[in-house]
Coordinates of C-alpha atoms in Angstrom, one line a residue:
Chain A
M1 CA -18.2 2.4 22.3
K2 CA -17.4 4.3 20.2
I3 CA -13.8 4.2 18.8
K4 CA -13.6 7.6 19.8
E5 CA -14.0 6.9 23.0
F6 CA -10.9 4.2 22.3
S7 CA -6.2 4.8 22.7
I8 CA -4.5 3.7 20.5
K9 CA -3.4 1.6 23.5
T10 CA -6.5 1.1 24.8
L11 CA -8.3 0.3 21.2
R12 CA -5.1 -2.5 20.3
E13 CA -6.1 -4.4 23.9
A14 CA -9.7 -4.8 22.5
I15 CA -9.2 -5.6 19.0
K16 CA -6.2 -8.2 20.8
N17 CA -8.7 -9.8 22.6
G18 CA -11.4 -9.9 20.2
K19 CA -14.0 -7.9 21.3
I20 CA -13.7 -5.1 18.6
S21 CA -13.3 -6.7 15.4
V22 CA -11.6 -4.4 12.5
F23 CA -14.5 -4.4 10.6
E24 CA -16.6 -2.8 12.9
I25 CA -13.6 0.5 14.1
L26 CA -13.8 -0.1 9.7
D27 CA -18.0 0.5 9.9
E28 CA -18.2 3.1 12.3
V29 CA -15.2 5.2 11.0
E30 CA -16.9 5.7 7.8
K31 CA -20.1 6.2 9.9
E32 CA -18.6 8.9 11.4
I33 CA -16.7 10.5 8.6
K34 CA -19.8 10.9 6.6
E35 CA -21.5 11.7 9.7
R36 CA -19.6 14.7 10.8
D37 CA -16.9 16.0 8.9
P38 CA -19.5 17.7 5.9
L39 CA -18.6 20.2 8.2
I40 CA -15.7 19.6 9.9
R41 CA -13.5 19.1 6.2
S42 CA -10.9 17.2 7.0
F43 CA -10.3 14.4 5.1
I44 CA -8.9 15.3 1.1
S45 CA -10.7 11.7 0.3
T46 CA -11.4 8.8 2.0
R47 CA -10.2 4.9 1.6
I48 CA -12.0 2.6 3.5
D49 CA -13.5 0.6 0.5
E50 CA -10.5 -0.8 0.2
V51 CA -8.3 -0.3 3.9
R52 CA -12.1 -3.0 3.6
A53 CA -11.2 -5.4 1.0
E54 CA -7.3 -5.3 2.3
A55 CA -8.5 -6.4 5.3
K56 CA -10.3 -9.2 4.4
F57 CA -7.2 -10.3 2.0
L58 CA -5.6 -10.2 5.6
L59 CA -7.5 -11.0 7.3
K60 CA -8.6 -14.9 4.5
E61 CA -4.9 -15.6 5.7
N62 CA -5.2 -15.2 8.6
E63 CA -7.9 -14.8 11.2
N64 CA -6.4 -13.7 13.7
Y65 CA -4.0 -11.3 11.6
F66 CA -4.7 -7.6 13.8
K67 CA -4.2 -9.9 17.1
N68 CA -0.7 -10.0 16.8
D69 CA 1.4 -8.8 19.2
E70 CA 3.7 -7.1 17.5
L71 CA 2.1 -4.9 15.0
K72 CA 1.7 -2.0 17.0
L73 CA -0.6 -0.4 15.2
G74 CA -2.4 -3.2 14.5
G75 CA -6.3 -2.3 13.2
I76 CA -5.8 1.0 14.2
P77 CA -7.5 4.4 12.0
I78 CA -4.6 6.9 10.9
A79 CA -4.8 9.4 8.1
I80 CA -2.0 10.4 6.7
K81 CA -1.1 14.0 5.7
D82 CA -1.3 14.7 2.1
N83 CA 1.9 15.4 0.9
M84 CA 3.3 12.0 1.5
N85 CA 2.2 9.0 -0.8
I86 CA 0.1 6.1 -0.4
S87 CA 0.6 3.6 -3.8
G88 CA -2.6 4.0 -6.4
E89 CA -4.5 7.1 -4.5
R90 CA -4.4 10.7 -4.9
T91 CA -1.3 12.8 -4.0
T92 CA -2.2 16.8 -4.1
C93 CA -0.6 18.3 -1.1
G94 CA -3.7 20.9 -1.1
S95 CA -3.0 22.3 -4.7
R96 CA -4.8 23.1 -7.6
I97 CA -0.6 21.5 -9.7
L98 CA -1.4 17.7 -8.5
E99 CA -5.3 17.4 -7.8
N100 CA -4.8 14.6 -9.9
F101 CA -1.9 13.4 -8.9
I102 CA -1.8 9.7 -8.5
A103 CA 1.2 7.9 -6.0
P104 CA 3.5 5.6 -8.2
Y105 CA 4.6 4.1 -4.5
D106 CA 4.5 3.6 -0.7
A107 CA 6.1 6.9 0.9
T108 CA 8.4 4.9 3.8
V109 CA 6.3 6.1 6.7
V110 CA 3.2 4.8 5.1
K111 CA 5.5 1.2 4.4
K112 CA 5.6 1.2 8.4
L113 CA 2.4 2.3 9.0
K114 CA 0.6 -0.6 6.7
E115 CA 3.4 -3.1 8.1
S116 CA 2.2 -2.4 11.5
G117 CA -1.8 -3.0 10.5
A118 CA -2.7 0.2 10.8
L119 CA -6.3 0.1 8.7
L120 CA -5.3 3.9 6.0
I121 CA -8.1 5.6 5.9
G122 CA -7.9 9.4 3.9
K123 CA -5.8 11.8 3.3
T124 CA -6.3 14.9 4.6
N125 CA -6.5 18.2 3.4
M126 CA -3.1 21.2 4.2
D127 CA -2.3 24.4 2.9
E128 CA -1.5 24.0 -0.6
F129 CA 2.5 23.1 -0.5
A130 CA 2.5 23.0 3.3
M131 CA 2.5 26.4 3.1
G132 CA 0.2 28.8 6.1
S133 CA -0.2 28.3 9.7
S134 CA -4.7 28.0 9.0
C135 CA -5.4 25.4 6.3
E136 CA -7.1 28.4 4.7
N137 CA -4.7 28.7 1.0
S138 CA -6.2 24.7 0.9
T139 CA -6.5 25.0 -3.2
F140 CA -10.2 22.8 -2.0
F141 CA -11.9 23.6 0.9
K142 CA -11.2 25.1 4.3
T143 CA -11.1 22.2 7.6
K144 CA -13.2 23.9 10.1
N145 CA -11.4 23.5 14.4
P146 CA -13.5 20.4 15.2
I147 CA -14.3 22.9 18.9
N148 CA -16.1 26.1 17.0
L149 CA -15.9 25.9 13.7
E150 CA -16.0 29.2 13.2
Y151 CA -12.2 29.3 13.8
V152 CA -9.3 27.4 12.0
P153 CA -7.2 24.7 13.0
G154 CA -3.8 25.9 12.5
G155 CA -2.0 24.7 9.2
S156 CA -0.3 23.7 7.3
S157 CA -1.5 19.9 9.0
G158 CA -4.9 21.1 9.7
G159 CA -6.6 18.4 8.0
S160 CA -4.4 15.6 10.1
A161 CA -5.0 17.8 13.2
A162 CA -8.8 17.5 13.2
C163 CA -9.6 14.8 12.0
V164 CA -7.8 13.2 15.1
K165 CA -9.7 15.8 17.3
A166 CA -12.6 14.9 15.3
G167 CA -12.3 11.3 16.9
F168 CA -12.3 9.7 12.9
V169 CA -9.2 7.9 14.0
L170 CA -7.1 7.9 16.4
G171 CA -3.6 9.4 14.9
S172 CA -2.5 10.6 12.3
L173 CA 0.7 11.8 10.4
G174 CA 1.7 15.3 9.2
S175 CA 4.7 17.3 8.9
D176 CA 5.8 20.3 10.2
T177 CA 8.8 22.5 8.5
G178 CA 8.4 25.8 10.8
G179 CA 6.0 24.6 13.3
S180 CA 2.9 23.0 11.3
I181 CA 2.4 20.3 13.2
R182 CA 2.4 22.1 16.5
Q183 CA 0.6 24.6 15.7
P184 CA -2.6 22.7 14.6
A185 CA -2.4 19.8 17.8
S186 CA -1.9 23.6 19.7
F187 CA -5.2 25.1 18.1
T188 CA -7.2 21.8 18.3
G189 CA -6.5 21.1 22.1
I190 CA -4.0 17.2 20.7
A191 CA -1.0 16.0 20.7
G192 CA 1.4 16.6 17.8
M193 CA 5.1 16.3 18.1
K194 CA 8.4 16.8 15.5
P195 CA 11.1 14.7 15.3
T196 CA 15.0 15.5 15.4
Y197 CA 15.5 16.6 11.7
G198 CA 16.7 13.5 10.0
R199 CA 14.9 10.6 12.8
V200 CA 12.0 9.6 10.5
S201 CA 12.5 9.5 6.1
R202 CA 10.7 12.1 4.2
Y203 CA 11.1 9.5 1.1
G204 CA 8.0 10.2 -1.2
L205 CA 7.1 12.8 0.7
V206 CA 6.2 16.7 -0.3
A207 CA 9.5 18.1 0.0
F208 CA 8.6 21.7 0.6
A209 CA 11.8 22.9 2.0
S210 CA 14.4 20.1 2.7
S211 CA 17.0 21.7 5.6
L212 CA 13.6 21.8 8.0
D213 CA 10.8 19.6 6.7
Q214 CA 10.0 16.7 9.0
I215 CA 7.3 13.8 9.1
G216 CA 5.8 13.3 13.0
P217 CA 2.8 12.1 14.7
F218 CA -0.5 13.6 16.1
G219 CA -2.9 12.0 19.0
K220 CA -4.3 12.2 21.1
N221 CA -1.7 11.8 24.2
V222 CA 1.3 11.7 24.4
E223 CA 2.0 7.7 24.6
D224 CA -0.5 7.2 21.6
T225 CA 2.7 9.8 19.6
A226 CA 5.1 8.2 20.9
L227 CA 3.5 5.1 19.1
I228 CA 2.8 5.8 16.1
L229 CA 6.5 8.0 16.1
S230 CA 8.1 4.3 17.3
V231 CA 7.1 2.6 13.7
I232 CA 8.4 6.0 11.3
E233 CA 11.2 6.5 12.4
G234 CA 14.5 4.9 11.4
Y235 CA 17.3 4.7 9.2
D236 CA 16.1 4.7 5.2
E237 CA 18.2 4.0 1.9
N238 CA 16.1 6.5 0.2
D239 CA 16.1 10.1 2.6
S240 CA 19.9 10.7 2.7
T241 CA 19.7 13.3 5.2
S242 CA 18.1 10.2 6.7
V243 CA 20.3 9.4 10.8
N244 CA 21.6 5.8 11.0
I245 CA 20.5 5.8 14.9
P246 CA 19.2 2.6 16.9
R247 CA 15.2 3.5 17.1
G248 CA 13.7 5.4 20.6
N249 CA 12.9 3.5 23.2
Y250 CA 10.4 5.0 25.0
N251 CA 8.2 3.2 27.0
D252 CA 10.4 4.3 29.7
S253 CA 9.9 7.5 29.2
F254 CA 6.4 6.5 30.9
K255 CA 7.5 5.5 33.6
K256 CA 9.1 8.1 35.4
D257 CA 8.8 11.5 37.2
L258 CA 10.1 14.6 37.3
K259 CA 12.2 14.6 39.8
G260 CA 16.1 16.6 38.9
K261 CA 14.8 16.8 35.6
K262 CA 16.1 20.5 34.2
I263 CA 14.0 22.4 32.7
G264 CA 14.7 25.4 31.0
V265 CA 12.6 28.2 30.2
I266 CA 13.6 31.0 28.4
K267 CA 13.3 34.8 29.7
N268 CA 13.5 36.9 26.4
I269 CA 10.5 35.5 24.9
E270 CA 8.5 38.3 23.9
K271 CA 5.0 38.4 26.2
E272 CA 3.7 41.2 24.6
N273 CA 2.2 40.0 21.6
M274 CA 1.2 36.7 23.9
D275 CA -2.3 36.3 24.6
S276 CA -2.7 36.7 28.2
S277 CA -4.4 33.9 28.2
I278 CA -1.4 31.6 27.6
Q279 CA 1.0 33.1 30.0
T280 CA -1.4 31.9 32.5
A281 CA -1.6 28.8 31.6
M282 CA 1.8 28.5 31.4
N283 CA 3.0 29.9 34.1
E284 CA 0.4 27.7 36.4
S285 CA 1.8 24.3 33.8
I286 CA 5.2 26.1 36.0
K287 CA 4.5 25.9 39.2
A288 CA 3.0 22.0 38.2
L289 CA 6.6 21.0 37.5
E290 CA 8.5 22.4 39.9
K291 CA 5.8 20.9 42.3
A292 CA 6.4 17.6 41.0
G293 CA 9.4 18.2 41.5
A294 CA 11.8 19.3 38.2
Q295 CA 14.0 22.4 38.9
I296 CA 12.7 25.5 36.8
I297 CA 15.8 27.1 35.1
E298 CA 15.9 30.5 32.9
V299 CA 17.8 29.9 29.7
E300 CA 18.6 33.3 27.0
I301 CA 18.0 32.7 22.9
P302 CA 19.7 35.8 22.5
T303 CA 18.5 35.0 18.5
L304 CA 14.9 34.3 19.3
E305 CA 14.4 37.2 17.7
Y306 CA 15.6 37.0 14.5
V307 CA 13.7 33.7 13.6
L308 CA 11.0 34.8 12.2
S309 CA 13.5 36.1 9.6
I310 CA 15.9 33.7 9.2
Y311 CA 13.1 31.1 7.9
Y312 CA 10.9 33.6 5.8
I313 CA 14.3 33.9 4.0
I314 CA 15.7 30.0 4.0
A315 CA 11.8 28.1 3.9
P316 CA 11.1 30.2 0.5
A317 CA 14.8 30.1 -1.4
E318 CA 14.5 26.3 -0.5
A319 CA 10.6 26.1 -2.0
S320 CA 11.1 27.6 -4.8
S321 CA 13.3 25.9 -5.3
N322 CA 12.0 22.1 -4.9
L323 CA 9.1 23.2 -6.8
A324 CA 10.6 24.3 -9.6
R325 CA 9.4 20.7 -11.2
Y326 CA 5.9 21.7 -11.7
D327 CA 6.6 22.8 -15.1
G328 CA 3.8 20.3 -16.5
V329 CA 6.0 18.6 -18.6
R330 CA 5.7 14.6 -16.7
Y331 CA 3.2 15.1 -13.9
G332 CA 0.2 18.3 -12.3
L333 CA -1.4 20.3 -14.5
R334 CA -0.6 21.7 -18.1
I335 CA -2.1 25.2 -19.7
K336 CA -1.0 25.0 -22.8
G337 CA 0.9 27.8 -24.4
S338 CA 2.7 29.2 -27.4
S339 CA 6.0 27.9 -26.2
L340 CA 7.6 25.6 -24.1
R341 CA 8.4 28.4 -21.8
D342 CA 5.2 29.4 -21.9
T343 CA 3.8 26.4 -21.1
Y344 CA 5.3 26.5 -17.9
R345 CA 5.1 29.8 -17.2
L346 CA 0.9 29.8 -17.3
T347 CA 1.7 25.9 -15.5
R348 CA 2.6 27.6 -12.8
D349 CA 1.0 30.8 -12.7
V350 CA -2.0 28.9 -12.8
G351 CA -1.1 26.0 -10.8
F352 CA -0.1 27.7 -7.9
G353 CA -2.0 29.8 -5.5
K354 CA -1.3 32.7 -3.4
E355 CA 1.3 32.3 -1.0
V356 CA 3.2 29.6 -2.6
K357 CA 3.4 31.7 -5.2
R358 CA 4.3 35.2 -2.7
R359 CA 7.2 32.7 -1.4
I360 CA 8.4 31.4 -4.8
L361 CA 9.2 34.9 -5.3
I362 CA 10.1 35.6 -2.3
G363 CA 13.0 32.4 -2.3
T364 CA 13.6 33.1 -5.8
Y365 CA 14.4 36.9 -4.6
V366 CA 16.2 36.4 -1.5
L367 CA 19.0 33.7 -4.2
S368 CA 19.3 35.7 -6.9
S369 CA 22.4 37.2 -7.8
G370 CA 22.5 40.5 -5.4
Y371 CA 20.6 39.7 -2.8
Y372 CA 22.3 36.2 -2.7
D373 CA 25.3 36.3 0.0
A374 CA 22.2 39.2 1.9
Y375 CA 19.7 38.0 3.0
Y376 CA 20.3 34.2 1.9
S377 CA 24.1 34.3 3.3
K378 CA 23.4 35.7 5.9
A379 CA 20.3 34.3 7.6
L380 CA 22.3 30.9 7.2
K381 CA 24.6 31.9 9.5
A382 CA 21.7 33.3 11.5
R383 CA 20.7 30.0 11.6
N384 CA 24.1 28.8 13.0
L385 CA 24.2 31.7 15.6
L386 CA 21.2 30.4 17.2
K387 CA 21.9 26.6 16.9
E388 CA 24.7 28.2 18.7
D389 CA 22.4 29.7 21.4
F390 CA 20.5 26.1 21.4
K391 CA 23.8 24.4 22.1
K392 CA 24.4 26.7 25.3
A393 CA 21.3 26.2 26.7
F394 CA 21.0 22.7 26.8
E395 CA 24.0 22.2 28.7
T396 CA 22.2 23.9 32.1
V397 CA 18.6 22.2 30.9
D398 CA 17.1 18.9 29.8
V399 CA 14.5 20.4 28.4
L400 CA 13.4 23.6 27.4
F401 CA 9.3 24.5 27.6
M402 CA 7.7 27.4 26.0
P403 CA 4.2 28.4 24.1
T404 CA 3.7 26.3 21.2
S405 CA 1.9 29.4 19.3
P406 CA 1.2 33.3 21.0
S407 CA -2.7 33.2 20.1
V408 CA -5.1 30.7 20.1
A409 CA -7.0 29.7 17.2
F410 CA -8.7 32.6 15.4
K411 CA -11.4 33.4 12.9
F412 CA -11.4 32.7 9.3
G413 CA -10.1 35.1 7.3
E414 CA -9.2 37.5 10.6
R415 CA -5.3 36.7 9.3
K416 CA -5.2 38.5 5.4
D417 CA -2.2 40.3 5.9
P418 CA 0.9 37.2 5.0
L419 CA 3.1 39.1 7.6
K420 CA 1.0 38.4 10.6
M421 CA 0.2 35.2 9.6
Y422 CA 3.5 34.1 10.1
L423 CA 3.9 35.7 13.6
S424 CA 2.1 32.2 14.4
D425 CA 5.5 30.3 13.8
I426 CA 7.3 31.9 16.3
F427 CA 7.7 30.2 18.7
T428 CA 7.4 26.3 16.6
I429 CA 10.8 27.7 14.2
P430 CA 13.8 27.3 16.4
A431 CA 13.3 24.5 16.5
N432 CA 12.9 23.1 13.0
L433 CA 15.9 25.7 11.7
A434 CA 17.7 24.2 15.2
G435 CA 17.3 20.1 13.7
L436 CA 15.1 19.6 17.4
P437 CA 12.5 17.5 18.4
A438 CA 10.0 18.9 20.2
I439 CA 6.1 18.1 21.1
S440 CA 3.2 20.5 21.4
I441 CA 0.9 19.4 24.2
P442 CA -3.1 20.8 25.4
I443 CA -2.2 23.0 28.6
G444 CA -5.0 24.9 29.2
V445 CA -7.5 25.9 27.7
D446 CA -8.8 30.2 27.3
E447 CA -12.1 31.9 28.3
N448 CA -13.7 31.0 24.9
N449 CA -13.5 27.1 26.3
L450 CA -10.2 27.3 22.6
P451 CA -7.2 24.9 23.9
I452 CA -3.7 26.8 24.7
G453 CA -0.6 24.3 23.8
G454 CA 2.6 24.1 25.0
Q455 CA 5.6 22.9 23.6
F456 CA 9.1 20.9 25.0
I457 CA 11.8 21.4 22.5
G458 CA 14.3 18.6 23.6
K459 CA 18.2 18.2 22.5
Q460 CA 19.1 16.3 18.8
F461 CA 17.7 12.7 19.5
R462 CA 15.9 13.5 22.4
E463 CA 12.7 12.2 21.9
D464 CA 13.0 10.0 24.9
E465 CA 13.4 13.1 27.5
I466 CA 10.3 15.4 25.5
F467 CA 7.9 12.9 25.9
E468 CA 8.9 11.8 29.7
V469 CA 8.0 15.7 31.0
S470 CA 5.1 15.8 28.5
F471 CA 3.3 12.9 29.7
N472 CA 4.2 13.7 33.4
L473 CA 2.6 16.4 32.7
E474 CA -0.1 16.3 30.3
K475 CA -1.0 13.8 33.7
I476 CA -0.7 16.8 35.9
L477 CA -2.9 18.3 34.3
R478 CA -5.5 15.6 33.2
G479 CA -6.1 15.6 37.3
Chain B
M1 CA 16.7 51.1 5.2
K2 CA 16.2 48.9 1.4
K3 CA 15.6 50.0 -1.4
K4 CA 12.1 50.2 -2.2
L5 CA 10.7 46.6 -4.8
E6 CA 10.0 48.5 -8.1
E7 CA 7.0 46.9 -11.1
T8 CA 10.3 45.6 -12.7
D9 CA 11.9 44.1 -9.4
L10 CA 8.6 41.4 -9.4
L11 CA 8.9 41.2 -13.0
H12 CA 12.3 40.4 -12.8
I13 CA 11.8 37.5 -10.2
S14 CA 8.8 36.2 -11.5
S15 CA 10.5 35.4 -15.0
L16 CA 13.4 33.8 -13.4
A17 CA 10.6 31.9 -11.5
F18 CA 8.8 30.9 -14.5
I19 CA 5.4 33.1 -13.1
K20 CA 3.5 34.2 -15.6
L21 CA 1.9 36.9 -13.1
Q22 CA -1.4 39.3 -13.4
D23 CA -2.2 42.1 -13.8
K24 CA -4.5 41.9 -10.8
E25 CA -1.8 39.9 -8.9
K26 CA 0.6 42.4 -9.6
E27 CA -0.1 45.2 -7.2
E28 CA -0.6 43.0 -4.0
L29 CA 2.5 40.7 -4.4
L30 CA 4.4 44.3 -5.2
K31 CA 3.3 45.7 -1.4
D32 CA 3.3 42.2 -0.2
L33 CA 6.8 41.3 -1.1
D34 CA 8.3 44.5 0.0
N35 CA 6.3 44.1 3.8
I36 CA 8.0 41.2 4.2
L37 CA 10.9 42.3 3.2
N38 CA 11.5 45.4 5.0
Y39 CA 10.5 43.2 7.8
F40 CA 14.3 40.8 7.5
E41 CA 15.9 44.6 7.2
N42 CA 16.2 43.5 11.3
L43 CA 18.5 40.6 11.4
K44 CA 21.5 43.6 9.7
E45 CA 21.6 44.5 13.9
L46 CA 22.9 40.8 14.3
D47 CA 27.3 40.7 13.8
T48 CA 27.9 37.3 11.9
S49 CA 31.3 38.2 10.5
T50 CA 33.0 35.0 12.5
V51 CA 29.3 33.3 11.9
S52 CA 29.6 30.0 9.0
D53 CA 27.4 29.9 6.6
N54 CA 27.7 26.0 5.9
P55 CA 23.6 25.1 5.7
Y56 CA 24.7 22.3 7.8
L57 CA 23.1 20.5 10.8
E58 CA 25.8 19.5 13.1
G59 CA 26.7 16.1 12.7
L60 CA 24.5 15.1 9.9
G61 CA 26.4 14.8 6.9
L62 CA 25.0 13.6 3.7
H63 CA 25.9 10.5 2.6
F64 CA 25.7 8.1 -0.9
R65 CA 23.8 5.3 0.0
E66 CA 25.4 1.7 -1.3
D67 CA 25.8 1.3 -5.2
K68 CA 23.6 -1.7 -6.1
E69 CA 20.8 -2.2 -7.5
G70 CA 17.3 -2.3 -7.6
E71 CA 14.5 -1.5 -8.0
T72 CA 13.1 1.8 -9.6
L73 CA 9.3 3.1 -11.1
K74 CA 7.5 1.1 -13.3
E75 CA 7.1 2.8 -16.6
D76 CA 3.0 2.4 -16.9
K77 CA 2.8 3.7 -13.5
V78 CA 5.1 6.5 -14.5
F79 CA 3.3 7.4 -17.2
L80 CA -0.2 7.5 -15.4
N81 CA 0.6 10.7 -14.6
G82 CA 2.0 12.3 -17.4
P83 CA -0.3 15.0 -19.4
R84 CA 0.7 14.0 -22.7
I85 CA 2.1 11.3 -23.5
E86 CA 2.6 9.5 -26.9
D87 CA 4.6 6.3 -27.4
N88 CA 6.5 5.6 -23.9
F89 CA 7.6 10.3 -24.0
F90 CA 6.3 13.0 -22.9
V91 CA 5.2 15.8 -25.4
V92 CA 5.8 19.2 -24.9
E93 CA 5.5 22.1 -27.8
R94 CA 8.0 22.9 -30.4
I95 CA 11.5 23.6 -29.2
V96 CA 12.8 23.9 -32.5
E97 CA 11.9 26.1 -35.2
E98 CA 11.3 24.5 -38.6

């Protein structure tokens, strides 16, 4: 049986029962990547030989190592977005400026995955510094959508979505600043979730916009996604935004039905810029949720129409500050100039791609003297209004349901105008701005067989509730 | 309507951001940035006169870890990434004139 036909849950059983060994798994993963990834190009680097050696070492100590019940991901092939550190491996962030950067330590999430027995197969392609919605902004190459190679896989975590869809691995990690997990999950027809801000440590994640960034899992289904989250979450003193709360208990989420669940749908959502197939799929899902006993309630998020402006002020502002560290002195690319200042300026011109420069410049502008109040401070205020809108909505509903993206996957080169590209993020950004957990699951396909994603947004730290409703909807839709 | 972004504005912010722009990049960037800044104009419609610009998420203040000794990164691993290292120092262009 092929690895790609397993879920994490079923492969774990097979490993525990001795039906398959980690070496058989690694051989097959290696073969599949060798055969099919040259077309899809989801990986920037792979490390299968290293994993094999690590596994050999562990098994020498204890021949039943991977059969241990406590290892939640023992023997499960997992991929990591290339903006998170695996000690001794390159972390390129899809950028020329970090092309040869070797991570000196493990990110907390990587450490946790290793401790859970996961096989960390490789690092996946992404839009440079996670800035993009199509994976076209990677300095190295474009990742293709495994469903149809003419289409983008979404972004910025496009590689992490593509390698799960292609079946090279059973799960992966992405990072989500404005939709970078959920939108590619939607474009490739898998599950992807962004946890509540503060649930997962970002120590060892390359910072983009620190008030928004959050690491989260991709999986083939809701349960696998929850399982990965349960491994990577938890308080970490190395991330000052990490919140010290008990770990979530997600197992119970998969035992409940939808009776009495209050699901909010947003009344003032702009339908004119949305594919009609997405509206149809949304309506069918709403009907299915209702039939299963959920109560559908209309709510308003009046600030919704301003989220793109808010986000594209705040995120670049934070990025312009975070990316100031790339100066060619202590690590990364250095292009020698006539003075130190000239070296900085040349290094950053050559090292950063077009979109990254665009965002650093926007961020610098909105923070600069004379413009701070009109842009940055105004956006912070508007963000607080949005948070209030969500708070009010969650007084009457348990979760919110909306599309993940206003469109299905688009073709390469189709969105050259940056503003048009930014529009892809309109439905994913709100959860980041408000710090809320959200999950995207496939809810249908359009006439070209391209997947459509539906998104559930939950209350702060109520991942259990979005797992519960998305699991039930997934079950109904799979029939 | 906001004032159109001029090349002098672009040069000012690129110098603040320490990015030396090539001439061929400037025209396109100017157009893109101006479009994006125009898009932000819709925020003006929002009444935010009674709202704070506190950037922190509710209930999630920053906190500090306990002040205790811990492991730091090993020198050899850190210097591995330095573009130019001599005797455990990062070497840069001369800053002070002779």
